[in-house]
Amino acid sequence: DSMTEAVLRRHVALFFYFALQDEKLATQATVKALQKIRKRAEATEQEAKGLRTITDLGQEAILVGVTQKIWNHFKSSIRNTQSAVTHEGGWLVPNGVQLGPWREFRKESAEDEFLILLWSKVLKLSDQGIAKGLNVSTGTVRYRVGSALRVLGRMVRAND
């Protein structure tokens, strides 16, 4: 069972919404990432000699690799002021959800931990898929998730 196109679009859009916190940049990054993911998936399918589907792990690895590459391209465009998110943009944040601690976390945390937490806890990708996409061990992914959760927890408690 592979990731559907709708799930893929939602994952990529969510990743860039939370990573960039700017609607215009998130939309541009999402379009670019989806194009690259489709190309990478087609190339991977051809390498697999006609196997029609890529494993879930392979799809997650492609998603991680491409979103990281596009993030590296767009991250210098992030404004350090308030996030550029409006209600008119179609990005619906549930009532009561405060993005302040998340914004602070993005600024203060190590970049690799910030991104891994997004992939792991927001997109719910497997540790194995993230590890494959980053070419690191699963243990490294788990360590960085734990470290990131501790930092984010401190920030949430500080804002209470």
Coordinates of N, CA and C in Angstrom, one line a residue:
D1 N 0.9 -1.2 0.0 CA 0.0 0.0 0.0 C 0.9 1.2 0.0
S2 N 0.8 2.0 -1.0 CA 1.7 3.2 -1.1 C 0.9 4.5 -0.8
M3 N 1.7 5.5 -0.5 CA 1.2 6.8 -0.1 C 0.4 7.4 -1.3
T4 N -0.9 7.8 -1.1 CA -1.7 8.3 -2.2 C -1.2 9.7 -2.5
E5 N -1.6 10.2 -3.7 CA -1.3 11.5 -4.1 C -1.8 12.6 -3.1
A6 N -3.0 12.4 -2.7 CA -3.6 13.3 -1.7 C -2.9 13.4 -0.4
V7 N -2.5 12.2 0.1 CA -1.7 12.1 1.4 C -0.3 12.8 1.1
L8 N 0.3 12.5 0.0 CA 1.6 13.1 -0.3 C 1.5 14.6 -0.3
R9 N 0.5 15.2 -1.0 CA 0.3 16.6 -1.1 C 0.1 17.2 0.3
R10 N -0.7 16.5 1.1 CA -1.0 17.0 2.5 C 0.3 17.0 3.3
H11 N 1.0 15.9 3.2 CA 2.3 15.8 4.0 C 3.3 17.0 3.6
V12 N 3.4 17.2 2.3 CA 4.4 18.2 1.8 C 3.9 19.6 2.2
A13 N 2.6 19.9 2.1 CA 2.1 21.2 2.4 C 2.2 21.4 3.9
L14 N 1.9 20.4 4.7 CA 2.0 20.6 6.2 C 3.5 20.8 6.6
F15 N 4.4 20.1 6.0 CA 5.8 20.2 6.3 C 6.2 21.7 6.1
F16 N 5.9 22.2 4.9 CA 6.4 23.6 4.6 C 5.6 24.6 5.4
Y17 N 4.3 24.4 5.7 CA 3.6 25.3 6.5 C 4.3 25.5 7.9
F18 N 4.6 24.4 8.5 CA 5.2 24.4 9.8 C 6.6 24.8 9.8
A19 N 7.3 24.5 8.7 CA 8.8 24.8 8.6 C 9.0 26.3 8.3
L20 N 8.2 26.8 7.3 CA 8.5 28.1 6.8 C 7.6 29.2 7.5
Q21 N 6.4 28.8 7.9 CA 5.4 29.7 8.6 C 5.2 31.0 7.7
D22 N 5.1 30.8 6.5 CA 4.8 31.9 5.5 C 4.1 31.2 4.4
E23 N 2.8 31.7 4.2 CA 1.9 31.0 3.2 C 2.5 31.0 1.8
K24 N 3.0 32.1 1.4 CA 3.5 32.3 0.0 C 4.7 31.3 -0.2
L25 N 5.6 31.4 0.7 CA 6.8 30.5 0.6 C 6.4 29.1 0.7
A26 N 5.5 28.7 1.6 CA 5.1 27.3 1.8 C 4.4 26.8 0.5
T27 N 3.6 27.6 -0.1 CA 3.0 27.2 -1.3 C 4.0 27.0 -2.5
Q28 N 4.9 27.9 -2.6 CA 6.0 27.8 -3.6 C 6.8 26.5 -3.4
A29 N 7.2 26.3 -2.1 CA 8.1 25.2 -1.8 C 7.3 23.9 -2.0
T30 N 6.0 23.9 -1.7 CA 5.2 22.7 -1.8 C 5.1 22.3 -3.3
V31 N 4.9 23.2 -4.2 CA 4.8 23.0 -5.6 C 6.1 22.4 -6.1
K32 N 7.2 23.0 -5.8 CA 8.5 22.6 -6.2 C 8.8 21.2 -5.7
A33 N 8.5 21.0 -4.4 CA 8.8 19.7 -3.8 C 8.0 18.5 -4.4
L34 N 6.7 18.8 -4.7 CA 5.9 17.8 -5.3 C 6.4 17.4 -6.7
Q35 N 6.9 18.4 -7.5 CA 7.5 18.1 -8.8 C 8.7 17.2 -8.7
K36 N 9.6 17.6 -7.7 CA 10.8 16.8 -7.5 C 10.5 15.4 -7.0
I37 N 9.5 15.2 -6.1 CA 9.1 13.9 -5.6 C 8.6 13.0 -6.7
R38 N 7.8 13.6 -7.5 CA 7.2 12.8 -8.7 C 8.4 12.3 -9.6
K39 N 9.3 13.2 -9.9 CA 10.4 12.8 -10.8 C 11.3 11.7 -10.1
R40 N 11.6 11.9 -8.8 CA 12.4 10.9 -8.1 C 11.7 9.6 -8.0
A41 N 10.4 9.6 -7.8 CA 9.6 8.4 -7.7 C 9.6 7.6 -9.0
E42 N 9.4 8.4 -10.1 CA 9.5 7.8 -11.5 C 10.8 7.2 -11.7
A43 N 11.9 7.9 -11.4 CA 13.2 7.3 -11.6 C 13.5 6.1 -10.8
T44 N 13.0 6.1 -9.5 CA 13.1 4.9 -8.6 C 12.3 3.7 -9.2
E45 N 11.1 4.0 -9.7 CA 10.4 2.9 -10.3 C 11.1 2.3 -11.5
Q46 N 11.7 3.1 -12.3 CA 12.4 2.6 -13.5 C 13.6 1.8 -13.1
E47 N 14.3 2.3 -12.0 CA 15.5 1.5 -11.5 C 15.1 0.2 -11.0
A48 N 13.8 0.1 -10.5 CA 13.3 -1.2 -9.9 C 12.8 -2.1 -11.0
K49 N 13.2 -1.8 -12.3 CA 12.9 -2.6 -13.4 C 11.4 -2.9 -13.5
G50 N 10.6 -1.9 -13.6 CA 9.2 -2.1 -13.8 C 8.3 -2.4 -12.6
L51 N 8.9 -2.5 -11.4 CA 8.1 -2.7 -10.2 C 7.2 -1.4 -10.1
R52 N 5.9 -1.6 -10.1 CA 5.0 -0.4 -10.2 C 5.0 0.4 -8.9
T53 N 5.3 -0.2 -7.8 CA 5.1 0.6 -6.6 C 6.5 0.7 -5.8
I54 N 6.7 1.8 -5.2 CA 7.8 1.9 -4.3 C 7.3 1.6 -2.9
T55 N 8.1 1.0 -2.1 CA 7.7 0.7 -0.7 C 7.4 1.9 0.0
D56 N 6.6 1.8 1.1 CA 6.3 2.9 2.0 C 7.6 3.6 2.5
L57 N 8.5 2.7 2.9 CA 9.8 3.2 3.4 C 10.5 4.0 2.3
G58 N 10.5 3.5 1.1 CA 11.1 4.2 0.0 C 10.4 5.6 -0.3
Q59 N 9.1 5.6 -0.2 CA 8.4 6.8 -0.4 C 8.7 7.8 0.7
E60 N 8.7 7.4 1.9 CA 9.1 8.2 3.0 C 10.5 8.8 2.9
A61 N 11.4 8.0 2.4 CA 12.8 8.4 2.2 C 12.9 9.5 1.2
I62 N 12.1 9.3 0.1 CA 12.1 10.3 -1.0 C 11.5 11.6 -0.5
L63 N 10.4 11.5 0.3 CA 9.7 12.7 0.8 C 10.7 13.4 1.7
V64 N 11.4 12.7 2.6 CA 12.3 13.4 3.5 C 13.5 14.0 2.7
G65 N 14.1 13.3 1.8 CA 15.2 13.8 1.0 C 14.8 15.1 0.2
V66 N 13.7 15.0 -0.4 CA 13.3 16.2 -1.2 C 12.9 17.4 -0.4
T67 N 12.1 17.1 0.7 CA 11.7 18.3 1.5 C 12.9 18.9 2.2
Q68 N 13.9 18.1 2.6 CA 15.1 18.7 3.1 C 15.8 19.6 2.1
K69 N 15.9 19.1 0.9 CA 16.6 19.8 -0.2 C 15.9 21.2 -0.4
I70 N 14.5 21.1 -0.6 CA 13.8 22.3 -0.8 C 13.8 23.3 0.4
W71 N 13.8 22.7 1.6 CA 13.9 23.5 2.8 C 15.2 24.3 2.8
N72 N 16.3 23.6 2.4 CA 17.6 24.3 2.3 C 17.6 25.5 1.4
H73 N 16.8 25.3 0.3 CA 16.7 26.4 -0.7 C 15.9 27.6 -0.2
F74 N 14.8 27.3 0.6 CA 13.8 28.3 1.0 C 14.1 28.9 2.4
K75 N 14.9 28.2 3.2 CA 15.1 28.7 4.6 C 15.7 30.1 4.8
S76 N 16.5 30.5 3.8 CA 17.1 31.8 3.9 C 16.0 32.9 3.7
S77 N 14.9 32.6 3.1 CA 13.8 33.6 2.9 C 12.9 33.8 4.0
I78 N 13.0 33.0 5.1 CA 12.1 33.1 6.3 C 12.3 34.4 6.9
R79 N 11.2 35.0 7.2 CA 11.2 36.3 8.0 C 11.4 35.9 9.5
N80 N 12.2 36.7 10.2 CA 12.4 36.4 11.6 C 11.4 37.1 12.5
T81 N 10.5 37.8 11.9 CA 9.4 38.5 12.6 C 8.3 37.5 12.8
Q82 N 7.1 38.0 12.9 CA 5.9 37.2 13.1 C 5.8 36.3 11.8
S83 N 5.1 35.2 12.0 CA 4.8 34.3 10.8 C 3.9 35.0 9.9
A84 N 4.0 34.8 8.6 CA 3.1 35.4 7.6 C 2.0 34.4 7.3
V85 N 1.1 34.3 8.2 CA 0.0 33.4 8.1 C -1.3 34.1 8.3
T86 N -2.2 34.1 7.4 CA -3.5 34.7 7.5 C -4.6 33.7 7.4
H87 N -5.8 34.1 7.9 CA -6.9 33.2 7.8 C -7.4 33.1 6.3
E88 N -7.2 34.1 5.5 CA -7.7 34.1 4.1 C -6.9 33.1 3.3
G89 N -5.7 32.8 3.7 CA -4.9 31.9 2.9 C -5.3 30.5 2.8
G90 N -6.3 30.1 3.6 CA -6.8 28.7 3.5 C -6.0 27.8 4.4
W91 N -5.1 28.2 5.2 CA -4.4 27.4 6.2 C -5.2 27.5 7.5
L92 N -5.9 26.5 7.8 CA -6.8 26.5 9.0 C -6.1 25.9 10.2
V93 N -5.8 26.8 11.1 CA -5.2 26.3 12.4 C -6.3 26.2 13.4
P94 N -6.5 25.1 14.0 CA -7.6 24.9 15.0 C -7.5 26.0 16.1
N95 N -8.7 26.4 16.5 CA -8.8 27.3 17.6 C -8.1 26.8 18.8
G96 N -7.4 27.7 19.5 CA -6.6 27.3 20.7 C -5.2 26.8 20.4
V97 N -4.9 26.6 19.2 CA -3.5 26.2 18.8 C -2.6 27.4 18.8
Q98 N -1.6 27.5 19.6 CA -0.7 28.6 19.7 C 0.6 28.2 18.9
L99 N 0.9 29.0 17.9 CA 2.1 28.8 17.1 C 3.4 29.5 17.7
G100 N 3.2 30.3 18.8 CA 4.3 31.0 19.4 C 5.4 30.1 19.8
P101 N 5.1 29.0 20.6 CA 6.2 28.1 21.0 C 6.9 27.4 19.8
W102 N 6.1 27.1 18.8 CA 6.6 26.4 17.7 C 7.6 27.4 16.9
R103 N 7.2 28.6 16.8 CA 8.0 29.6 16.1 C 9.3 29.8 16.9
E104 N 9.2 29.8 18.2 CA 10.4 30.0 19.1 C 11.3 28.7 18.9
F105 N 10.6 27.6 18.9 CA 11.4 26.3 18.7 C 12.1 26.3 17.4
R106 N 11.5 26.8 16.3 CA 12.2 26.8 15.0 C 13.4 27.6 15.1
K107 N 13.4 28.8 15.8 CA 14.5 29.7 15.9 C 15.6 29.1 16.8
E108 N 15.2 28.5 17.9 CA 16.2 28.1 18.9 C 16.8 26.7 18.8
S109 N 16.1 25.8 18.2 CA 16.5 24.4 18.2 C 17.6 24.2 17.1
A110 N 18.2 23.1 17.2 CA 19.2 22.7 16.1 C 18.3 22.3 14.9
E111 N 18.7 22.8 13.7 CA 17.9 22.6 12.5 C 17.6 21.1 12.2
D112 N 18.5 20.2 12.4 CA 18.3 18.8 12.2 C 17.2 18.2 13.1
E113 N 17.2 18.7 14.4 CA 16.2 18.2 15.3 C 14.8 18.8 15.0
F114 N 14.8 20.1 14.6 CA 13.6 20.7 14.2 C 12.9 20.0 13.0
L115 N 13.7 19.7 12.0 CA 13.2 19.0 10.8 C 12.7 17.6 11.1
I116 N 13.5 16.9 11.9 CA 13.2 15.5 12.3 C 11.9 15.4 13.1
L117 N 11.7 16.4 14.0 CA 10.5 16.4 14.8 C 9.3 16.7 13.8
L118 N 9.4 17.5 12.8 CA 8.4 17.7 11.9 C 8.0 16.4 11.1
W119 N 9.0 15.8 10.6 CA 8.8 14.5 9.9 C 8.1 13.5 10.8
S120 N 8.7 13.4 12.0 CA 8.2 12.3 12.9 C 6.9 12.5 13.6
K121 N 6.7 13.7 14.1 CA 5.5 13.9 15.0 C 4.4 14.7 14.2
V122 N 4.7 15.5 13.3 CA 3.7 16.2 12.5 C 3.2 15.3 11.3
L123 N 4.2 14.8 10.5 CA 3.8 14.0 9.4 C 3.6 12.6 9.7
K124 N 4.1 12.1 10.9 CA 4.0 10.8 11.3 C 4.7 9.8 10.4
L125 N 5.9 10.2 9.9 CA 6.7 9.2 9.1 C 7.4 8.3 10.0
S126 N 7.8 7.1 9.5 CA 8.5 6.2 10.4 C 9.9 6.6 10.6
D127 N 10.5 6.2 11.7 CA 11.9 6.5 12.0 C 12.8 5.9 10.9
Q128 N 12.4 4.7 10.4 CA 13.2 4.0 9.4 C 13.2 4.8 8.1
G129 N 12.0 5.4 7.7 CA 11.9 6.2 6.5 C 12.7 7.4 6.6
I130 N 12.6 8.1 7.8 CA 13.4 9.3 8.0 C 14.9 9.0 7.9
A131 N 15.3 7.9 8.6 CA 16.7 7.5 8.6 C 17.2 7.3 7.2
K132 N 16.4 6.6 6.4 CA 16.8 6.2 5.1 C 16.9 7.5 4.2
G133 N 16.0 8.4 4.4 CA 16.0 9.7 3.6 C 17.2 10.6 4.0
L134 N 17.6 10.5 5.3 CA 18.8 11.4 5.7 C 20.1 10.6 5.7
N135 N 20.0 9.3 5.4 CA 21.2 8.5 5.4 C 21.9 8.5 6.8
V136 N 21.1 8.3 7.8 CA 21.6 8.2 9.2 C 21.0 6.9 9.8
S137 N 21.4 6.6 11.0 CA 20.8 5.4 11.6 C 19.5 5.7 12.2
T138 N 18.7 4.7 12.5 CA 17.4 4.9 13.1 C 17.6 5.4 14.5
G139 N 18.7 4.9 15.2 CA 19.0 5.4 16.5 C 19.3 6.9 16.6
T140 N 19.9 7.4 15.5 CA 20.2 8.8 15.4 C 18.9 9.6 15.3
V141 N 18.0 9.1 14.5 CA 16.7 9.7 14.4 C 15.9 9.8 15.7
R142 N 15.9 8.6 16.4 CA 15.2 8.6 17.7 C 15.8 9.5 18.7
Y143 N 17.1 9.6 18.7 CA 17.8 10.5 19.7 C 17.5 11.9 19.4
R144 N 17.5 12.3 18.1 CA 17.2 13.7 17.7 C 15.7 14.0 18.0
V145 N 14.8 13.1 17.8 CA 13.4 13.3 18.2 C 13.2 13.6 19.7
G146 N 13.9 12.7 20.5 CA 13.8 12.9 21.9 C 14.4 14.2 22.4
S147 N 15.5 14.6 21.8 CA 16.2 15.8 22.2 C 15.3 17.0 21.8
A148 N 14.7 17.0 20.6 CA 13.8 18.0 20.1 C 12.6 18.2 21.0
L149 N 12.0 17.0 21.4 CA 10.8 17.0 22.2 C 11.1 17.7 23.6
R150 N 12.3 17.4 24.1 CA 12.7 18.0 25.4 C 12.8 19.6 25.3
V151 N 13.4 20.0 24.2 CA 13.6 21.5 23.9 C 12.2 22.1 23.7
L152 N 11.3 21.5 22.9 CA 10.0 22.0 22.7 C 9.2 22.1 24.0
G153 N 9.3 21.0 24.8 CA 8.6 20.9 26.0 C 9.0 22.1 27.0
R154 N 10.3 22.4 27.0 CA 10.7 23.5 27.8 C 10.1 24.8 27.3
M155 N 10.0 25.0 26.0 CA 9.5 26.2 25.5 C 8.0 26.4 25.7
V156 N 7.3 25.3 25.7 CA 5.8 25.3 25.9 C 5.6 25.6 27.4
R157 N 6.4 25.0 28.3 CA 6.2 25.3 29.7 C 6.6 26.7 30.0
A158 N 7.6 27.3 29.3 CA 8.0 28.7 29.6 C 6.9 29.7 29.1
N159 N 6.1 29.3 28.2 CA 5.0 30.1 27.7 C 3.7 30.0 28.5
D160 N 3.7 29.0 29.4 CA 2.5 28.9 30.2 C 2.3 29.9 31.2

